[in-house]
């Protein structure tokens, strides 16, 4: 049981971090960023380049990946999503744009880094062994702690900073926030940049554990969408809850049903679909309309 809980906590922390960036973008701009998984993969390759090819410390790779993804997110919002939102009244326009960005990033990753699996050396060596009831590599423990610390820092930033309060006001009522003097364009760009940066952080964190490859973007985006739908679309606390629920479900499923192979994921996603059919607004969300 201890091993299942520890694995679930580790998976849930990284999943929650992925979902946070996606739900922040959705809550601010009502945009489903289908390229979120590709941003995650791109940041992993950036961290790999800094650490392996340039020989710099992991912390430098983590910071560089976060900065690169934040800049990428800000530019995408300013020069792509903002003009489309202004000129088009149809939600399909932003969805198609996001899908196009995802394909573009896939092609860019293939061009710059290739399609092979890439990884970096372990950040910390050794394994924690508690009486054979809980066995966890130290690098996974470190990544889990860092992910939880980033989540807590993000929540505190959104709760107490001026920019965080402005973005929360923007998410609650865009028109009212604008009438109260909130610079909508500025904070939309900051929010999109922060969402991309969160994807960049988790991609850089996990490149030392799972590595990255070209095909990971799509599945990562799908899992991120599942997490925000479990918790409630556009609800930050819901994204965190959804991430930990999915992490615990995977941990339990892989431990209990490991002998059945791919049936594990079939049952996990089938149960999630049944849940969403019963409560489509998620645990923390409000009914649409």
Phi, psi and omega in degrees: 000319179299320180295319180296316180295319180295316177297320179295321178294318179297312179294317182297323180296316180288323178294318179298322179294321176295314184292330181300314180297319181292316183288331176296315179296318182293318183293327182278322191237357184057039182243127173272106185277091180293348180269007184299318179295322178293326176296319176302313181294316181301318181294325177298319178292325177297314179297319177300317180298316182293316187279313186273310186279326179264346176072025180267161181298158182300320182298326177293317178298322179296314181293316181298316179299317180297316181293315180300316181290326177296316178296316179300315180298316179298319179292321179297318180294315186290317189260349181240298185290319183299312178297322181293317180297322180289323187266345183235140178260002184260131179296333181298332182297314180290327178295316179293323177297315180298319178296320177297320178296322179299314178296321179297316180294324175301314180293322180294318178298317179298319182291318186275322190239347183085182185254000182284155175294133179234147178207172178238160179300157178304137179288320179227133179267162177103166183227133174277126182231112180253090175054032179063005176270335179220114179237120184214124175301144182297329180293326176291322177298316179298315180296319179297315180297316179297319180297316179295320178297320178293319178299313180297318179297320178297315180298316179296320178298315181293330185277322192243343181276158178298316179296321179296317178295322179295319180291325176294321177296320179296322180290326182285315181202104185298316182292316180296320178297319179295320179293333179275004175098008178285130177284097187299314182298316183297312185282337171294318179294319179297317180296317179295320178297319179293320178298316177294323179296322178297319175298321179295321180295314182290326176296319179289326178294319187272351180295337178277346182257299185259344187074178178224152173211170187299328187276003185276344187297309182300306178302324179294318177298319180298315178297321179297318177296319177300318182296316182287334176285327175296312183280330184124118185300129177083003180254117185297314178297327178294323179297319179295314179298317179298321179297315181288327176296313180296321178298316179293321179297317178295318181297313179295315182298316182290333179279317184278323187248024184301329182288346182265000175065235186292347178298331180304306181292328177299314180291321180299309183287331175295317179294324177293321178295321178296318179299315181292331176292327180278319182227079185295339180277357179082180185290318186256353184276164178261151178304139180296142178085000000 
